[in-house]
Amino acid sequence: MKRDWHTGSAKDVGRREWLLKRNCSLTPRQTITCWAVLVAMSLGTGLFCTWHGAPLVLLFTALEITVVTAAFVFYSRHATDFDRIVLDEGRLTVDKMRGGTAQQYQLEALWLRVTPPARRRDPVRLAARDVTVEVGSYLLEPQRRLLARELREALAARGSG
């Protein structure tokens, strides 16, 4: 979770920002390399078995390669998912990226309710009037509670200022 980075411009004064991203263990190049090694090893095994009289192994190898490829595509599509929360000028903006699809929510800070996670896997809920947004699904429970506390404190500081 990254917080409050500024460009140094005057418009950033009083602005609070949180960026919540997945912790991906593989870079795109490492992902492709890992996939290629798995496919090559499986294909090599399937071809070896076919050469020695077991052609059905190649059929199961093709099935395995298809499933592994689907898993890697799913992983790659969601590796860049994030939640960005910006509190600026009485408005909370939440940008969510899921599988290449972006969504943006605008919430009025005056009406905003921040609900910390009630149970272990619950996200932080932000609600203002008829808009509800869940954020922080990539964070561990203590970090989600910390995020809820920071948001509440930032909103309280805006209300008292």
Short mmCIF file of N, CA and C in Angstrom, two decimals, residues 6-79:
data_model
loop_
_atom_site.label_atom_id
_atom_site.label_comp_id
_atom_site.label_asym_id
_atom_site.label_seq_id
_atom_site.Cartn_x
_atom_site.Cartn_y
_atom_site.Cartn_z
N HIS A 6 3.48 12.87 -4.03
CA HIS A 6 3.13 14.18 -4.57
C HIS A 6 4.03 14.53 -5.74
N THR A 7 3.50 15.33 -6.65
CA THR A 7 4.28 15.78 -7.80
C THR A 7 5.04 17.05 -7.46
N GLY A 8 4.71 17.66 -6.32
CA GLY A 8 5.36 18.90 -5.94
C GLY A 8 4.60 20.13 -6.39
N SER A 9 3.52 19.95 -7.11
CA SER A 9 2.76 21.10 -7.57
C SER A 9 1.84 21.62 -6.47
N ALA A 10 1.41 22.85 -6.62
CA ALA A 10 0.57 23.49 -5.61
C ALA A 10 -0.79 22.80 -5.50
N LYS A 11 -1.26 22.16 -6.57
CA LYS A 11 -2.57 21.51 -6.51
C LYS A 11 -2.56 20.24 -5.67
N ASP A 12 -1.39 19.69 -5.32
CA ASP A 12 -1.29 18.50 -4.49
C ASP A 12 -1.42 18.80 -3.00
N VAL A 13 -1.37 20.08 -2.61
CA VAL A 13 -1.45 20.43 -1.20
C VAL A 13 -2.83 20.05 -0.66
N GLY A 14 -2.86 19.31 0.45
CA GLY A 14 -4.11 18.90 1.05
C GLY A 14 -4.72 17.66 0.41
N ARG A 15 -4.07 17.11 -0.55
CA ARG A 15 -4.56 15.92 -1.25
C ARG A 15 -4.00 14.68 -0.58
N ARG A 16 -4.85 13.68 -0.37
CA ARG A 16 -4.41 12.39 0.18
C ARG A 16 -4.68 11.32 -0.86
N GLU A 17 -3.76 10.38 -0.99
CA GLU A 17 -3.90 9.35 -2.01
C GLU A 17 -3.36 8.03 -1.49
N TRP A 18 -4.09 6.95 -1.80
CA TRP A 18 -3.69 5.60 -1.44
C TRP A 18 -3.73 4.75 -2.71
N LEU A 19 -2.69 3.93 -2.93
CA LEU A 19 -2.66 3.01 -4.05
C LEU A 19 -2.53 1.59 -3.50
N LEU A 20 -3.51 0.76 -3.79
CA LEU A 20 -3.56 -0.61 -3.29
C LEU A 20 -3.42 -1.55 -4.49
N LYS A 21 -2.32 -2.33 -4.51
CA LYS A 21 -2.05 -3.21 -5.65
C LYS A 21 -1.77 -4.61 -5.17
N ARG A 22 -1.88 -5.53 -6.10
CA ARG A 22 -1.51 -6.91 -5.84
C ARG A 22 0.00 -7.01 -5.66
N ASN A 23 0.43 -7.98 -4.89
CA ASN A 23 1.84 -8.25 -4.74
C ASN A 23 2.17 -9.42 -5.67
N CYS A 24 2.54 -9.11 -6.89
CA CYS A 24 2.82 -10.15 -7.89
C CYS A 24 4.27 -10.59 -7.77
N SER A 25 4.47 -11.90 -7.77
CA SER A 25 5.82 -12.42 -7.58
C SER A 25 6.59 -12.56 -8.88
N LEU A 26 5.92 -12.49 -10.03
CA LEU A 26 6.60 -12.64 -11.31
C LEU A 26 6.41 -11.40 -12.18
N THR A 27 7.48 -10.97 -12.82
CA THR A 27 7.38 -9.90 -13.80
C THR A 27 6.77 -10.49 -15.08
N PRO A 28 6.31 -9.67 -16.00
CA PRO A 28 5.77 -10.22 -17.25
C PRO A 28 6.76 -11.12 -18.00
N ARG A 29 8.02 -10.72 -18.05
CA ARG A 29 9.03 -11.54 -18.73
C ARG A 29 9.22 -12.88 -18.01
N GLN A 30 9.25 -12.87 -16.67
CA GLN A 30 9.39 -14.11 -15.92
C GLN A 30 8.17 -15.01 -16.11
N THR A 31 6.99 -14.41 -16.20
CA THR A 31 5.77 -15.18 -16.42
C THR A 31 5.83 -15.91 -17.75
N ILE A 32 6.22 -15.21 -18.81
CA ILE A 32 6.31 -15.82 -20.14
C ILE A 32 7.38 -16.91 -20.15
N THR A 33 8.52 -16.66 -19.50
CA THR A 33 9.59 -17.65 -19.44
C THR A 33 9.13 -18.90 -18.70
N CYS A 34 8.47 -18.72 -17.58
CA CYS A 34 7.97 -19.84 -16.79
C CYS A 34 6.97 -20.66 -17.60
N TRP A 35 6.04 -19.96 -18.28
CA TRP A 35 5.06 -20.64 -19.12
C TRP A 35 5.75 -21.43 -20.23
N ALA A 36 6.73 -20.83 -20.90
CA ALA A 36 7.42 -21.49 -22.01
C ALA A 36 8.18 -22.72 -21.53
N VAL A 37 8.81 -22.64 -20.37
CA VAL A 37 9.54 -23.80 -19.83
C VAL A 37 8.57 -24.93 -19.51
N LEU A 38 7.43 -24.61 -18.88
CA LEU A 38 6.43 -25.64 -18.56
C LEU A 38 5.89 -26.30 -19.82
N VAL A 39 5.56 -25.49 -20.83
CA VAL A 39 5.03 -26.03 -22.08
C VAL A 39 6.08 -26.89 -22.77
N ALA A 40 7.32 -26.43 -22.82
CA ALA A 40 8.38 -27.20 -23.48
C ALA A 40 8.62 -28.54 -22.78
N MET A 41 8.63 -28.52 -21.44
CA MET A 41 8.85 -29.77 -20.70
C MET A 41 7.69 -30.74 -20.91
N SER A 42 6.47 -30.25 -20.86
CA SER A 42 5.31 -31.11 -21.07
C SER A 42 5.28 -31.67 -22.49
N LEU A 43 5.54 -30.81 -23.44
CA LEU A 43 5.54 -31.24 -24.84
C LEU A 43 6.66 -32.25 -25.09
N GLY A 44 7.81 -32.00 -24.50
CA GLY A 44 8.93 -32.95 -24.63
C GLY A 44 8.57 -34.31 -24.06
N THR A 45 7.93 -34.32 -22.90
CA THR A 45 7.52 -35.58 -22.28
C THR A 45 6.48 -36.29 -23.13
N GLY A 46 5.50 -35.53 -23.64
CA GLY A 46 4.46 -36.12 -24.48
C GLY A 46 5.02 -36.71 -25.76
N LEU A 47 5.93 -35.98 -26.40
CA LEU A 47 6.55 -36.48 -27.64
C LEU A 47 7.43 -37.71 -27.38
N PHE A 48 8.15 -37.70 -26.26
CA PHE A 48 8.99 -38.85 -25.89
C PHE A 48 8.13 -40.10 -25.71
N CYS A 49 7.02 -39.93 -24.98
CA CYS A 49 6.13 -41.08 -24.74
C CYS A 49 5.48 -41.56 -26.04
N THR A 50 5.11 -40.62 -26.91
CA THR A 50 4.53 -40.99 -28.20
C THR A 50 5.54 -41.75 -29.04
N TRP A 51 6.78 -41.32 -29.04
CA TRP A 51 7.86 -41.98 -29.79
C TRP A 51 8.07 -43.42 -29.31
N HIS A 52 7.82 -43.64 -28.01
CA HIS A 52 8.01 -44.99 -27.43
C HIS A 52 6.72 -45.78 -27.34
N GLY A 53 5.69 -45.41 -28.10
CA GLY A 53 4.50 -46.25 -28.21
C GLY A 53 3.33 -45.89 -27.32
N ALA A 54 3.30 -44.72 -26.73
CA ALA A 54 2.16 -44.32 -25.88
C ALA A 54 1.57 -43.01 -26.41
N PRO A 55 0.84 -43.07 -27.51
CA PRO A 55 0.35 -41.85 -28.15
C PRO A 55 -0.71 -41.10 -27.34
N LEU A 56 -1.39 -41.79 -26.44
CA LEU A 56 -2.41 -41.10 -25.64
C LEU A 56 -1.81 -40.06 -24.69
N VAL A 57 -0.55 -40.24 -24.33
CA VAL A 57 0.10 -39.27 -23.45
C VAL A 57 0.13 -37.89 -24.10
N LEU A 58 0.33 -37.86 -25.41
CA LEU A 58 0.37 -36.59 -26.13
C LEU A 58 -0.99 -35.89 -26.08
N LEU A 59 -2.07 -36.66 -26.07
CA LEU A 59 -3.41 -36.07 -25.94
C LEU A 59 -3.57 -35.39 -24.58
N PHE A 60 -3.15 -36.06 -23.53
CA PHE A 60 -3.24 -35.48 -22.19
C PHE A 60 -2.26 -34.31 -22.02
N THR A 61 -1.14 -34.37 -22.72
CA THR A 61 -0.20 -33.26 -22.70
C THR A 61 -0.84 -32.02 -23.32
N ALA A 62 -1.56 -32.19 -24.41
CA ALA A 62 -2.26 -31.06 -25.05
C ALA A 62 -3.30 -30.47 -24.10
N LEU A 63 -4.03 -31.34 -23.40
CA LEU A 63 -5.00 -30.87 -22.42
C LEU A 63 -4.31 -30.09 -21.29
N GLU A 64 -3.21 -30.63 -20.81
CA GLU A 64 -2.46 -29.96 -19.74
C GLU A 64 -1.95 -28.59 -20.20
N ILE A 65 -1.41 -28.51 -21.39
CA ILE A 65 -0.89 -27.25 -21.92
C ILE A 65 -2.02 -26.22 -22.04
N THR A 66 -3.19 -26.67 -22.46
CA THR A 66 -4.35 -25.78 -22.58
C THR A 66 -4.74 -25.21 -21.21
N VAL A 67 -4.80 -26.05 -20.21
CA VAL A 67 -5.18 -25.61 -18.87
C VAL A 67 -4.11 -24.68 -18.28
N VAL A 68 -2.85 -25.02 -18.44
CA VAL A 68 -1.76 -24.18 -17.93
C VAL A 68 -1.77 -22.82 -18.63
N THR A 69 -1.99 -22.81 -19.93
CA THR A 69 -2.06 -21.54 -20.67
C THR A 69 -3.22 -20.69 -20.19
N ALA A 70 -4.38 -21.30 -19.96
CA ALA A 70 -5.54 -20.55 -19.44
C ALA A 70 -5.24 -19.95 -18.07
N ALA A 71 -4.57 -20.71 -17.22
CA ALA A 71 -4.22 -20.20 -15.89
C ALA A 71 -3.25 -19.03 -15.98
N PHE A 72 -2.27 -19.12 -16.86
CA PHE A 72 -1.31 -18.03 -17.01
C PHE A 72 -1.96 -16.79 -17.62
N VAL A 73 -2.91 -16.97 -18.54
CA VAL A 73 -3.63 -15.82 -19.10
C VAL A 73 -4.45 -15.14 -18.02
N PHE A 74 -5.14 -15.92 -17.19
CA PHE A 74 -5.92 -15.35 -16.09
C PHE A 74 -5.01 -14.59 -15.13
N TYR A 75 -3.89 -15.19 -14.76
CA TYR A 75 -2.93 -14.54 -13.87
C TYR A 75 -2.46 -13.22 -14.47
N SER A 76 -2.11 -13.24 -15.75
CA SER A 76 -1.59 -12.03 -16.41
C SER A 76 -2.63 -10.92 -16.48
N ARG A 77 -3.89 -11.29 -16.75
CA ARG A 77 -4.95 -10.27 -16.85
C ARG A 77 -5.18 -9.57 -15.51
N HIS A 78 -4.99 -10.29 -14.41
CA HIS A 78 -5.28 -9.71 -13.10
C HIS A 78 -4.03 -9.27 -12.34
N ALA A 79 -2.86 -9.41 -12.93
CA ALA A 79 -1.62 -9.02 -12.25
C ALA A 79 -1.53 -7.52 -12.04
#
